[in-house]
CSV table of N, CA and C and ligand atoms in Angstrom, one decimal:
chain,number,residue,atom,x,y,z
Y,1,MET,N,11.4,22.9,-23.4
Y,1,MET,CA,11.6,23.5,-22.1
Y,1,MET,C,11.1,22.4,-21.2
Y,2,ARG,N,11.8,22.0,-20.3
Y,2,ARG,CA,11.5,21.1,-19.3
Y,2,ARG,C,10.3,21.7,-18.4
Y,3,LYS,N,9.4,20.7,-18.1
Y,3,LYS,CA,8.0,21.3,-17.5
Y,3,LYS,C,8.1,20.7,-16.0
Y,4,LYS,N,8.3,21.4,-15.0
Y,4,LYS,CA,8.2,20.9,-13.7
Y,4,LYS,C,7.0,21.3,-13.0
Y,5,ALA,N,6.2,20.5,-12.3
Y,5,ALA,CA,4.8,20.6,-11.7
Y,5,ALA,C,5.1,20.3,-10.2
Y,6,ILE,N,4.3,21.3,-9.5
Y,6,ILE,CA,4.2,20.9,-8.0
Y,6,ILE,C,2.8,20.4,-7.8
Y,7,TYR,N,2.8,19.2,-7.0
Y,7,TYR,CA,1.4,19.0,-6.6
Y,7,TYR,C,1.5,19.0,-4.9
Y,8,PRO,N,0.8,20.0,-4.4
Y,8,PRO,CA,0.8,20.3,-3.1
Y,8,PRO,C,-0.5,19.8,-2.3
Y,9,GLY,N,-0.4,19.4,-1.2
Y,9,GLY,CA,-1.6,19.0,-0.2
Y,9,GLY,C,-1.1,18.6,1.0
Y,10,THR,N,-1.9,18.3,1.9
Y,10,THR,CA,-1.7,18.0,3.3
Y,10,THR,C,-1.4,16.4,3.4
Y,11,PHE,N,-1.8,15.6,2.7
Y,11,PHE,CA,-1.6,14.3,2.6
Y,11,PHE,C,-1.3,13.5,3.8
Y,12,ASP,N,-2.7,13.6,4.5
Y,12,ASP,CA,-2.7,13.2,6.0
Y,12,ASP,C,-3.5,11.9,6.0
Y,13,PRO,N,-3.5,10.8,5.6
Y,13,PRO,CA,-2.2,10.5,4.7
Y,13,PRO,C,-2.5,10.6,3.2
Y,14,LEU,N,-1.5,10.2,2.4
Y,14,LEU,CA,-1.5,10.3,1.0
Y,14,LEU,C,-2.4,9.0,0.7
Y,15,THR,N,-3.6,9.0,-0.3
Y,15,THR,CA,-4.3,8.1,-0.7
Y,15,THR,C,-4.2,7.7,-2.0
Y,16,ASN,N,-4.8,6.7,-2.4
Y,16,ASN,CA,-4.8,6.0,-3.9
Y,16,ASN,C,-5.5,7.3,-4.6
Y,17,GLY,N,-6.2,8.1,-4.3
Y,17,GLY,CA,-6.6,9.3,-5.1
Y,17,GLY,C,-5.7,10.3,-5.4
Y,18,HIS,N,-4.7,10.3,-4.5
Y,18,HIS,CA,-3.5,11.2,-4.6
Y,18,HIS,C,-2.8,10.7,-5.5
Y,19,LEU,N,-2.3,9.3,-5.5
Y,19,LEU,CA,-1.5,8.6,-6.3
Y,19,LEU,C,-1.9,8.4,-7.5
Y,20,ASN,N,-3.2,8.7,-7.9
Y,20,ASN,CA,-3.8,8.5,-9.2
Y,20,ASN,C,-3.4,9.7,-10.0
Y,21,ILE,N,-3.6,10.8,-9.3
Y,21,ILE,CA,-3.3,12.2,-9.8
Y,21,ILE,C,-1.8,12.3,-10.0
Y,22,ILE,N,-0.8,11.8,-9.1
Y,22,ILE,CA,0.5,11.9,-9.4
Y,22,ILE,C,0.9,10.9,-10.5
Y,23,GLN,N,0.3,9.8,-10.6
Y,23,GLN,CA,0.8,8.9,-11.8
Y,23,GLN,C,0.4,9.7,-13.1
Y,24,ARG,N,-0.7,10.5,-12.9
Y,24,ARG,CA,-1.0,11.0,-14.5
Y,24,ARG,C,-0.3,12.3,-14.5
Y,25,ALA,N,0.1,13.0,-13.5
Y,25,ALA,CA,1.0,14.0,-13.7
Y,25,ALA,C,2.4,13.9,-14.2
Y,26,CYS,N,2.8,12.8,-13.8
Y,26,CYS,CA,3.9,12.1,-14.0
Y,26,CYS,C,4.2,11.9,-15.7
Y,27,LYS,N,3.0,11.8,-16.2
Y,27,LYS,CA,3.0,11.6,-17.8
Y,27,LYS,C,3.0,12.8,-18.3
Y,28,LEU,N,2.5,13.7,-17.9
Y,28,LEU,CA,2.3,14.8,-18.4
Y,28,LEU,C,3.4,15.9,-18.2
Y,29,PHE,N,4.2,16.0,-17.2
Y,29,PHE,CA,5.3,16.9,-17.0
Y,29,PHE,C,6.6,16.0,-16.7
Y,30,ASP,N,7.7,16.8,-16.8
Y,30,ASP,CA,9.1,16.1,-16.9
Y,30,ASP,C,9.3,15.6,-15.5
Y,31,SER,N,8.9,16.4,-14.6
Y,31,SER,CA,9.1,16.1,-13.0
Y,31,SER,C,8.0,16.7,-12.4
Y,32,VAL,N,7.6,16.0,-11.1
Y,32,VAL,CA,6.6,16.3,-10.5
Y,32,VAL,C,7.0,16.5,-8.9
Y,33,VAL,N,6.8,17.7,-8.3
Y,33,VAL,CA,7.3,17.7,-7.0
Y,33,VAL,C,6.1,17.6,-6.1
Y,34,VAL,N,6.0,16.7,-5.1
Y,34,VAL,CA,4.9,16.5,-4.2
Y,34,VAL,C,5.2,17.3,-2.8
Y,35,ALA,N,4.3,18.2,-2.7
Y,35,ALA,CA,4.8,19.3,-1.7
Y,35,ALA,C,3.9,19.0,-0.5
Y,36,VAL,N,4.4,18.8,0.6
Y,36,VAL,CA,3.5,18.4,1.7
Y,36,VAL,C,3.5,19.4,2.7
Y,37,ALA,N,2.2,20.0,2.9
Y,37,ALA,CA,2.2,21.3,3.5
Y,37,ALA,C,2.1,21.2,5.2
Y,38,LYS,N,2.5,22.0,5.8
Y,38,LYS,CA,2.6,21.9,7.2
Y,38,LYS,C,0.8,21.8,7.7
Y,39,SER,N,0.2,22.8,6.9
Y,39,SER,CA,-1.2,22.7,7.2
Y,39,SER,C,-1.7,23.5,8.6
Y,40,THR,N,-1.7,24.6,8.8
Y,40,THR,CA,-1.9,25.2,10.1
Y,40,THR,C,-3.2,24.9,10.3
Y,41,SER,N,-4.2,25.0,9.5
Y,41,SER,CA,-5.7,24.9,9.6
Y,41,SER,C,-6.3,23.5,9.8
Y,42,LYS,N,-5.2,22.5,9.7
Y,42,LYS,CA,-5.6,21.1,9.9
Y,42,LYS,C,-5.1,20.7,11.2
Y,43,THR,N,-5.5,19.6,12.0
Y,43,THR,CA,-4.8,18.9,13.0
Y,43,THR,C,-4.5,17.5,12.4
Y,44,PRO,N,-3.1,17.5,11.6
Y,44,PRO,CA,-3.1,16.1,11.4
Y,44,PRO,C,-2.7,14.9,12.1
Y,45,LEU,N,-3.0,13.9,11.8
Y,45,LEU,CA,-2.6,12.6,12.5
Y,45,LEU,C,-1.3,12.6,12.5
Y,46,PHE,N,-0.6,12.6,11.4
Y,46,PHE,CA,0.7,12.4,11.2
Y,46,PHE,C,1.6,13.9,11.3
Y,47,ASP,N,2.6,14.0,11.8
Y,47,ASP,CA,3.3,15.0,11.7
Y,47,ASP,C,3.9,15.5,10.3
Y,48,MET,N,4.5,16.5,10.1
Y,48,MET,CA,5.0,16.7,8.7
Y,48,MET,C,6.1,15.8,8.2
Y,49,GLN,N,7.0,15.4,9.1
Y,49,GLN,CA,8.0,14.5,8.6
Y,49,GLN,C,7.6,13.2,8.6
Y,50,GLU,N,6.6,12.8,9.0
Y,50,GLU,CA,6.0,11.3,9.0
Y,50,GLU,C,5.3,11.2,7.6
Y,51,ARG,N,4.4,12.5,7.2
Y,51,ARG,CA,3.7,12.3,6.0
Y,51,ARG,C,4.7,12.5,5.0
Y,52,VAL,N,5.9,13.3,5.1
Y,52,VAL,CA,6.9,13.1,3.9
Y,52,VAL,C,7.4,11.8,3.8
Y,53,ALA,N,7.9,11.2,5.1
Y,53,ALA,CA,8.6,9.8,4.8
Y,53,ALA,C,7.5,8.7,4.2
Y,54,LEU,N,6.2,8.9,4.6
Y,54,LEU,CA,5.4,8.1,4.0
Y,54,LEU,C,5.1,8.3,2.6
Y,55,ALA,N,5.0,9.6,2.1
Y,55,ALA,CA,4.7,9.8,0.8
Y,55,ALA,C,6.0,9.3,-0.1
Y,56,LYS,N,7.5,9.5,0.6
Y,56,LYS,CA,8.5,8.9,-0.3
Y,56,LYS,C,8.5,7.7,-0.3
Y,57,GLN,N,8.1,6.8,0.6
Y,57,GLN,CA,7.8,5.3,0.5
Y,57,GLN,C,7.0,4.8,-0.6
Y,58,ALA,N,6.0,5.6,-0.5
Y,58,ALA,CA,4.7,5.1,-1.7
Y,58,ALA,C,5.3,5.5,-3.0
Y,59,LEU,N,6.1,6.6,-3.1
Y,59,LEU,CA,6.5,7.1,-4.4
Y,59,LEU,C,7.8,6.6,-4.8
Y,60,ALA,N,8.5,5.8,-4.1
Y,60,ALA,CA,9.9,5.5,-4.4
Y,60,ALA,C,10.0,5.1,-5.9
Y,61,SER,N,9.1,4.3,-6.5
Y,61,SER,CA,9.4,3.7,-7.8
Y,61,SER,C,9.1,4.8,-8.9
Y,62,TYR,N,8.8,6.0,-8.6
Y,62,TYR,CA,8.6,6.7,-9.7
Y,62,TYR,C,10.0,7.7,-9.9
Y,63,ALA,N,10.5,7.4,-10.9
Y,63,ALA,CA,11.7,8.2,-11.1
Y,63,ALA,C,11.7,10.0,-11.2
Y,64,ASN,N,10.7,10.5,-11.7
Y,64,ASN,CA,10.7,12.0,-11.7
Y,64,ASN,C,9.8,12.4,-10.8
Y,65,VAL,N,9.7,11.9,-9.5
Y,65,VAL,CA,8.9,12.5,-8.5
Y,65,VAL,C,9.8,12.6,-7.3
Y,66,THR,N,9.5,13.8,-6.7
Y,66,THR,CA,10.5,14.0,-5.4
Y,66,THR,C,9.2,14.5,-4.5
Y,67,VAL,N,9.6,14.5,-3.2
Y,67,VAL,CA,8.7,14.7,-2.1
Y,67,VAL,C,9.3,15.7,-1.4
Y,68,VAL,N,8.8,16.9,-1.1
Y,68,VAL,CA,9.3,18.1,-0.1
Y,68,VAL,C,8.5,18.5,0.9
Y,69,ASP,N,8.9,19.1,1.9
Y,69,ASP,CA,7.8,19.6,2.8
Y,69,ASP,C,7.9,20.9,2.7
Y,70,PHE,N,6.7,22.0,2.9
Y,70,PHE,CA,6.8,23.2,3.1
Y,70,PHE,C,6.0,23.9,3.9
Y,71,GLU,N,6.3,25.2,4.4
Y,71,GLU,CA,5.4,26.1,5.1
Y,71,GLU,C,5.5,27.5,4.5
Y,72,GLY,N,4.4,27.8,4.5
Y,72,GLY,CA,4.3,29.1,3.9
Y,72,GLY,C,3.8,29.3,2.8
Y,73,LEU,N,4.0,30.3,1.8
Y,73,LEU,CA,3.1,30.3,0.5
Y,73,LEU,C,3.6,29.4,-0.5
Y,74,LEU,N,2.5,28.6,-1.1
Y,74,LEU,CA,2.9,27.9,-2.2
Y,74,LEU,C,3.5,28.6,-3.4
Y,75,VAL,N,3.3,29.8,-3.6
Y,75,VAL,CA,4.1,30.5,-4.6
Y,75,VAL,C,5.4,30.8,-4.5
Y,76,ASP,N,5.7,31.0,-3.0
Y,76,ASP,CA,7.2,30.9,-2.5
Y,76,ASP,C,8.0,29.7,-2.8
Y,77,LEU,N,7.2,28.5,-2.8
Y,77,LEU,CA,7.9,27.0,-3.2
Y,77,LEU,C,8.1,27.0,-4.5
Y,78,ALA,N,6.8,27.6,-5.3
Y,78,ALA,CA,7.0,27.5,-6.6
Y,78,ALA,C,8.3,28.1,-7.1
Y,79,GLN,N,8.5,29.4,-6.7
Y,79,GLN,CA,9.7,30.0,-7.1
Y,79,GLN,C,10.9,29.4,-6.7
Y,80,GLN,N,10.8,28.9,-5.7
Y,80,GLN,CA,12.2,28.2,-5.1
Y,80,GLN,C,12.5,27.1,-5.7
Y,81,GLN,N,11.6,26.3,-6.2
Y,81,GLN,CA,11.6,25.1,-7.1
Y,81,GLN,C,11.6,25.3,-8.6
Y,82,GLN,N,11.6,26.5,-8.8
Y,82,GLN,CA,11.4,26.9,-10.4
Y,82,GLN,C,10.6,26.0,-11.1
Y,83,ALA,N,9.3,26.1,-10.6
Y,83,ALA,CA,8.3,25.5,-11.0
Y,83,ALA,C,7.3,26.4,-11.7
Y,84,GLU,N,6.6,26.2,-12.5
Y,84,GLU,CA,5.6,26.8,-13.4
Y,84,GLU,C,4.2,26.4,-13.3
Y,85,ILE,N,4.1,25.1,-12.9
Y,85,ILE,CA,2.8,24.8,-12.9
Y,85,ILE,C,2.3,24.0,-11.3
Y,86,ILE,N,1.0,24.3,-11.2
Y,86,ILE,CA,0.7,23.8,-9.9
Y,86,ILE,C,-0.5,22.5,-10.4
Y,87,VAL,N,-0.3,21.5,-10.0
Y,87,VAL,CA,-1.6,20.5,-10.4
Y,87,VAL,C,-2.2,20.2,-9.1
Y,88,ARG,N,-3.6,20.2,-9.4
Y,88,ARG,CA,-4.8,20.1,-8.3
Y,88,ARG,C,-5.5,19.0,-8.7
Y,89,GLY,N,-6.0,18.1,-8.1
Y,89,GLY,CA,-7.1,17.1,-8.3
Y,89,GLY,C,-8.6,17.7,-7.9
Y,90,VAL,N,-9.3,17.4,-8.8
Y,90,VAL,CA,-10.7,18.1,-8.5
Y,90,VAL,C,-11.9,17.0,-8.5
Y,91,ARG,N,-12.3,16.8,-7.1
Y,91,ARG,CA,-13.3,15.7,-7.3
Y,91,ARG,C,-14.8,16.1,-7.6
Y,92,SER,N,-15.2,17.3,-7.2
Y,92,SER,CA,-16.5,17.5,-7.1
Y,92,SER,C,-16.9,19.0,-7.8
Y,93,ILE,N,-17.9,19.6,-7.8
Y,93,ILE,CA,-18.1,21.0,-7.9
Y,93,ILE,C,-17.7,21.8,-6.7
Y,94,ALA,N,-17.9,21.0,-5.5
Y,94,ALA,CA,-17.5,22.0,-4.5
Y,94,ALA,C,-15.9,22.2,-4.5
Y,95,ASP,N,-15.3,21.1,-4.7
Y,95,ASP,CA,-13.7,21.1,-5.0
Y,95,ASP,C,-13.5,22.2,-6.0
Y,96,PHE,N,-14.1,22.4,-7.2
Y,96,PHE,CA,-13.8,23.3,-8.2
Y,96,PHE,C,-14.1,24.9,-7.7
Y,97,GLU,N,-15.1,25.0,-6.9
Y,97,GLU,CA,-15.2,26.4,-6.5
Y,97,GLU,C,-14.1,26.8,-5.7
Y,98,TYR,N,-13.7,25.9,-4.7
Y,98,TYR,CA,-12.5,26.1,-3.8
Y,98,TYR,C,-11.2,26.3,-4.5
Y,99,GLU,N,-11.1,25.2,-5.4
Y,99,GLU,CA,-9.8,25.3,-6.2
Y,99,GLU,C,-9.7,26.5,-7.1
Y,100,THR,N,-10.7,27.0,-7.8
Y,100,THR,CA,-10.8,28.2,-8.6
Y,100,THR,C,-10.5,29.5,-8.0
Y,101,GLN,N,-10.9,29.5,-6.6
Y,101,GLN,CA,-10.7,30.6,-5.9
Y,101,GLN,C,-9.0,30.6,-5.4
Y,102,MET,N,-8.6,29.5,-5.2
Y,102,MET,CA,-7.1,29.3,-4.7
Y,102,MET,C,-6.4,29.6,-6.0
Y,103,ALA,N,-6.7,29.2,-7.0
Y,103,ALA,CA,-5.7,29.3,-8.3
Y,103,ALA,C,-5.8,30.7,-8.8
Y,104,GLY,N,-7.0,31.4,-8.4
Y,104,GLY,CA,-7.1,32.7,-8.9
Y,104,GLY,C,-6.0,33.8,-7.9
Y,105,MET,N,-6.2,33.3,-6.8
Y,105,MET,CA,-5.2,34.0,-5.6
Y,105,MET,C,-3.8,33.7,-5.9
Y,106,ASN,N,-3.5,32.5,-6.3
Y,106,ASN,CA,-2.2,32.3,-6.6
Y,106,ASN,C,-1.8,32.9,-8.0
Y,107,ARG,N,-2.5,33.1,-8.9
Y,107,ARG,CA,-2.1,33.9,-10.2
Y,107,ARG,C,-2.1,35.3,-9.8
Y,108,LYS,N,-2.8,35.8,-8.8
Y,108,LYS,CA,-2.6,37.4,-8.5
Y,108,LYS,C,-1.0,37.3,-7.8
Y,109,LEU,N,-0.8,36.3,-7.0
Y,109,LEU,CA,0.4,36.7,-6.4
Y,109,LEU,C,1.7,36.2,-7.2
Y,110,MET,N,1.3,35.5,-8.4
Y,110,MET,CA,2.5,35.0,-9.3
Y,110,MET,C,1.9,34.7,-10.6
Y,111,PRO,N,1.9,35.8,-11.4
Y,111,PRO,CA,1.1,35.7,-12.7
Y,111,PRO,C,1.6,34.5,-13.5
Y,112,GLU,N,2.9,34.0,-13.3
Y,112,GLU,CA,3.5,33.4,-14.3
Y,112,GLU,C,3.2,31.9,-13.8
Y,113,LEU,N,2.5,31.6,-12.8
Y,113,LEU,CA,2.3,30.3,-12.3
Y,113,LEU,C,0.8,29.7,-12.9
Y,114,GLU,N,0.8,28.7,-13.3
Y,114,GLU,CA,-0.2,28.2,-13.9
Y,114,GLU,C,-1.0,26.9,-13.2
Y,115,THR,N,-2.1,26.9,-12.9
Y,115,THR,CA,-2.8,25.9,-12.1
Y,115,THR,C,-3.5,25.0,-13.1
Y,116,ILE,N,-3.1,23.7,-13.1
Y,116,ILE,CA,-3.9,22.6,-14.1
Y,116,ILE,C,-4.6,21.8,-13.1
Y,117,PHE,N,-6.0,21.6,-13.5
Y,117,PHE,CA,-6.9,20.7,-12.6
Y,117,PHE,C,-6.8,19.6,-13.4
Y,118,LEU,N,-6.7,18.2,-12.6
Y,118,LEU,CA,-7.0,17.0,-13.3
Y,118,LEU,C,-8.4,16.5,-12.5
Y,119,THR,N,-9.3,15.9,-13.2
Y,119,THR,CA,-10.3,15.6,-12.6
Y,119,THR,C,-10.1,14.2,-11.9
Y,120,THR,N,-10.8,14.0,-10.9
Y,120,THR,CA,-10.2,12.7,-10.0
Y,120,THR,C,-10.9,11.5,-10.6
Y,121,HIS,N,-10.2,10.4,-10.8
Y,121,HIS,CA,-10.7,9.2,-11.3
Y,121,HIS,C,-12.1,8.8,-10.5
Y,122,SER,N,-12.9,8.2,-11.1
Y,122,SER,CA,-14.3,7.9,-10.5
Y,122,SER,C,-14.2,7.1,-9.3
Y,123,ASP,N,-13.1,6.2,-9.2
Y,123,ASP,CA,-13.0,5.1,-8.4
Y,123,ASP,C,-12.7,5.8,-7.0
Y,124,TRP,N,-12.2,7.0,-7.1
Y,124,TRP,CA,-11.5,7.7,-5.8
Y,124,TRP,C,-12.4,9.0,-5.5
Y,125,ALA,N,-13.4,9.2,-6.2
Y,125,ALA,CA,-14.0,10.5,-6.1
Y,125,ALA,C,-15.0,10.9,-4.8
Y,126,ASP,N,-15.1,9.7,-4.1
Y,126,ASP,CA,-15.6,10.0,-2.6
Y,126,ASP,C,-14.5,10.2,-1.5
Y,127,LEU,N,-13.3,9.7,-2.1
Y,127,LEU,CA,-12.3,9.4,-1.0
Y,127,LEU,C,-11.8,10.9,-0.4
Y,128,SER,N,-11.5,10.6,0.8
Y,128,SER,CA,-10.7,12.0,1.4
Y,128,SER,C,-9.8,11.3,2.6
Y,129,SER,N,-8.8,12.0,2.8
Y,129,SER,CA,-8.0,11.5,4.0
Y,129,SER,C,-8.6,11.4,5.4
Y,130,THR,N,-9.6,12.4,5.6
Y,130,THR,CA,-10.3,12.4,6.6
Y,130,THR,C,-11.1,11.2,7.0
Y,131,LEU,N,-11.8,10.8,6.0
Y,131,LEU,CA,-12.8,9.6,5.8
Y,131,LEU,C,-11.6,8.3,5.9
Y,132,VAL,N,-10.7,8.1,5.3
Y,132,VAL,CA,-9.8,7.2,5.5
Y,132,VAL,C,-9.4,6.9,7.1
Y,133,ARG,N,-9.0,8.1,7.5
Y,133,ARG,CA,-8.6,7.9,8.9
Y,133,ARG,C,-9.7,7.7,10.0
Y,134,ASP,N,-11.1,8.0,9.5
Y,134,ASP,CA,-12.2,7.7,10.4
Y,134,ASP,C,-12.5,6.3,10.3
Y,135,ILE,N,-12.5,6.0,9.1
Y,135,ILE,CA,-12.8,4.4,8.8
Y,135,ILE,C,-11.8,3.4,9.7
Y,136,ALA,N,-10.4,3.8,9.6
Y,136,ALA,CA,-9.5,3.1,10.3
Y,136,ALA,C,-9.6,3.3,11.7
Y,137,ARG,N,-10.2,4.6,12.4
Y,137,ARG,CA,-10.4,4.6,13.9
Y,137,ARG,C,-11.4,3.6,14.2
Y,138,HIS,N,-12.4,3.4,13.3
Y,138,HIS,CA,-13.6,2.4,13.8
Y,138,HIS,C,-13.3,1.0,13.2
Y,139,GLN,N,-12.2,0.8,12.9
Y,139,GLN,CA,-11.5,-0.7,12.8
Y,139,GLN,C,-12.1,-1.1,11.5
Y,140,GLY,N,-12.4,-0.2,10.6
Y,140,GLY,CA,-12.7,-0.6,9.2
Y,140,GLY,C,-11.5,-0.8,8.3
Y,141,ASN,N,-11.8,-1.5,7.0
Y,141,ASN,CA,-10.6,-1.8,6.0
Y,141,ASN,C,-10.4,-0.6,5.2
Y,142,ILE,N,-9.2,-0.2,5.4
Y,142,ILE,CA,-8.8,0.9,4.5
Y,142,ILE,C,-7.9,0.5,3.4
Y,143,SER,N,-7.7,-0.8,3.3
Y,143,SER,CA,-6.6,-1.5,2.3
Y,143,SER,C,-6.8,-1.0,0.7
Y,144,THR,N,-8.1,-0.9,0.5
Y,144,THR,CA,-8.4,-0.3,-1.0
Y,144,THR,C,-8.1,1.1,-1.2
Y,145,PHE,N,-8.1,1.8,-0.2
Y,145,PHE,CA,-8.1,3.3,-0.3
Y,145,PHE,C,-6.6,3.8,-0.2
Y,146,VAL,N,-5.5,3.2,0.3
Y,146,VAL,CA,-4.4,3.8,0.4
Y,146,VAL,C,-3.2,2.6,0.2
Y,147,PRO,N,-2.1,3.1,-0.2
Y,147,PRO,CA,-0.9,2.3,-0.5
Y,147,PRO,C,-0.7,1.4,0.7
Y,148,ALA,N,0.0,0.4,0.7
Y,148,ALA,CA,0.1,-0.8,1.8
Y,148,ALA,C,0.9,-0.1,3.0
Y,149,ASN,N,2.1,0.6,2.3
Y,149,ASN,CA,2.9,1.2,3.8
Y,149,ASN,C,1.9,2.1,4.3
Y,150,ILE,N,1.2,2.8,3.7
Y,150,ILE,CA,0.4,3.8,4.8
Y,150,ILE,C,-0.8,3.2,5.5
Y,151,GLU,N,-1.4,2.1,4.7
Y,151,GLU,CA,-2.3,1.3,5.9
Y,151,GLU,C,-1.7,0.9,7.2
Y,152,GLN,N,-0.5,0.5,6.8
Y,152,GLN,CA,0.3,-0.2,7.8
Y,152,GLN,C,0.6,1.0,9.1
Y,153,ALA,N,1.0,2.1,8.4
Y,153,ALA,CA,1.5,3.3,9.3
Y,153,ALA,C,0.0,3.9,10.1
Y,154,VAL,N,-0.9,3.9,9.3
Y,154,VAL,CA,-2.2,4.5,10.1
Y,154,VAL,C,-2.6,3.5,11.1
Y,155,LEU,N,-2.6,2.0,10.8
Y,155,LEU,CA,-3.2,1.3,11.9
Y,155,LEU,C,-2.1,1.4,13.3
Y,156,GLN,N,-0.9,1.5,12.9
Y,156,GLN,CA,0.3,1.6,13.7
Y,156,GLN,C,0.0,2.8,14.7
Y,157,LYS,N,-0.2,4.0,14.1
Y,157,LYS,CA,-0.5,5.1,14.7
Y,157,LYS,C,-1.8,5.0,15.7
Y,158,LEU,N,-2.9,4.3,15.2
Y,158,LEU,CA,-4.1,4.6,16.0
Y,158,LEU,C,-4.1,3.7,17.0
Y,159,ARG,N,-3.4,2.3,16.9
Y,159,ARG,CA,-3.2,1.4,18.0
Y,159,ARG,C,-3.1,1.8,19.3
T,201,COA,N1,-8.6,11.7,-4.6
T,201,COA,C1,-9.1,11.5,-3.3
T,201,COA,N2,-9.0,12.6,-2.5
T,201,COA,C2,-8.4,13.6,-2.7
T,201,COA,C3,-8.0,13.9,-3.8
T,201,COA,C4,-8.0,12.9,-5.0
T,201,COA,N3,-7.7,13.1,-6.1
T,201,COA,N4,-7.3,15.3,-4.0
T,201,COA,C5,-7.8,15.7,-2.8
T,201,COA,N5,-8.3,14.7,-1.9
T,201,COA,C6,-8.7,15.1,-0.5
T,201,COA,C7,-7.6,15.1,0.5
T,201,COA,O1,-7.3,13.8,1.0
T,201,COA,C8,-8.2,16.1,1.4
T,201,COA,O2,-8.7,15.4,2.2
T,201,COA,P1,-8.9,16.0,3.7
T,201,COA,O3,-9.8,17.2,3.8
T,201,COA,O4,-9.9,15.0,4.4
T,201,COA,O5,-7.7,15.9,4.7
T,201,COA,C9,-8.8,17.0,0.4
T,201,COA,O6,-9.3,16.3,-0.7
T,201,COA,C10,-8.1,18.3,0.1
T,201,COA,O7,-6.9,18.1,0.4
T,201,COA,P2,-5.6,18.3,-0.2
T,201,COA,O8,-5.7,18.4,-1.8
T,201,COA,O9,-4.5,17.6,0.5
T,201,COA,O10,-5.6,19.9,-0.1
T,201,COA,P3,-5.5,20.8,1.1
T,201,COA,O11,-6.6,21.6,1.2
T,201,COA,O12,-5.3,20.0,2.6
T,201,COA,O13,-4.0,21.7,1.0
T,201,COA,C11,-2.8,23.5,0.2
T,201,COA,C12,-4.3,22.9,0.4
T,201,COA,C13,-1.9,23.0,1.3
T,201,COA,C14,-2.4,23.1,-1.3
T,201,COA,C15,-3.2,25.1,0.4
T,201,COA,O14,-3.7,25.3,1.7
T,201,COA,C16,-1.9,25.7,0.2
T,201,COA,O15,-1.5,26.0,-0.9
T,201,COA,N6,-1.3,26.2,1.4
T,201,COA,C17,-0.1,27.1,1.3
T,201,COA,C18,-0.3,28.5,1.9
T,201,COA,C19,-0.8,29.4,0.8
T,201,COA,O16,-0.2,29.4,-0.5
T,201,COA,N7,-2.0,29.9,0.9
T,201,COA,C20,-2.5,30.8,-0.1
T,201,COA,C21,-3.2,30.0,-1.3
T,201,COA,S1,-3.9,31.0,-2.1
C-alpha cells in the first residue's frame, strides 16, 4: 500500500531544519504533503499564501512532495488527503513533551492516524523560524539557515 505522510507546520518561514525533515520523509514515504497552517496562535511575518508559495519554490525539485495550506484541524486535513501518517521533527525534550501531547490528542480524534517523530539533525537543533526572523531583523546573515529563495524573501519583506 502506498504511504502518504503529512508534514504540518507554520513554516514562517520554512528553514533548512524543515527541509532536512522533508528530505528524510521523502525517503520513508511514497508521498509527503507539506501542510502550511494558518496558525491563529502566531502572528506570521508571511501570510499563508506567501508561505505556501515560498515552500513550493524551495521544494520544486522534490517529485513526491506537494504543498497545501490548511485551516482547522489537522485530522480533518489527514482525512481529506487520505493520509495516515503525520511527520513531526523533534529538536529537544521540550519539543518531545509538546509533540507527544499533540500526537496523543490527534490519536484520540482519529485513532488510525499515526504520528512519527524524526529527530532533528544536530546542525539544525537550535534553529527556529522565530530566530531566523529575529537575526534577519537585526541585519544578521541567515543564508546558512534557510534556502536561498527564502533568504531573499525575508530580506525583501523586512526592507
Ligand atoms: N528544525 C528546525 N526548526 C524546527 C524544526 C526542525 N526540524 N521543526 C520545527 N522547527 C521550529 C519551527 O521553525 C517553529 O519555530 P517558531 O515557533 O519559531 O515558529 C517551531 O519549531 C515549531 O513549529 P512547527 O513545527 O512549524 O509547528 P507549529 O507549532 O508552528 O505548528 C501545527 C503546529 C500547525 C502543526 C499544529 O498547531 C496543528 O496541527 N494545528 C492545526 C489545528 C489542530 O489540529 N489542533 C489540534 C492539535 S491536537
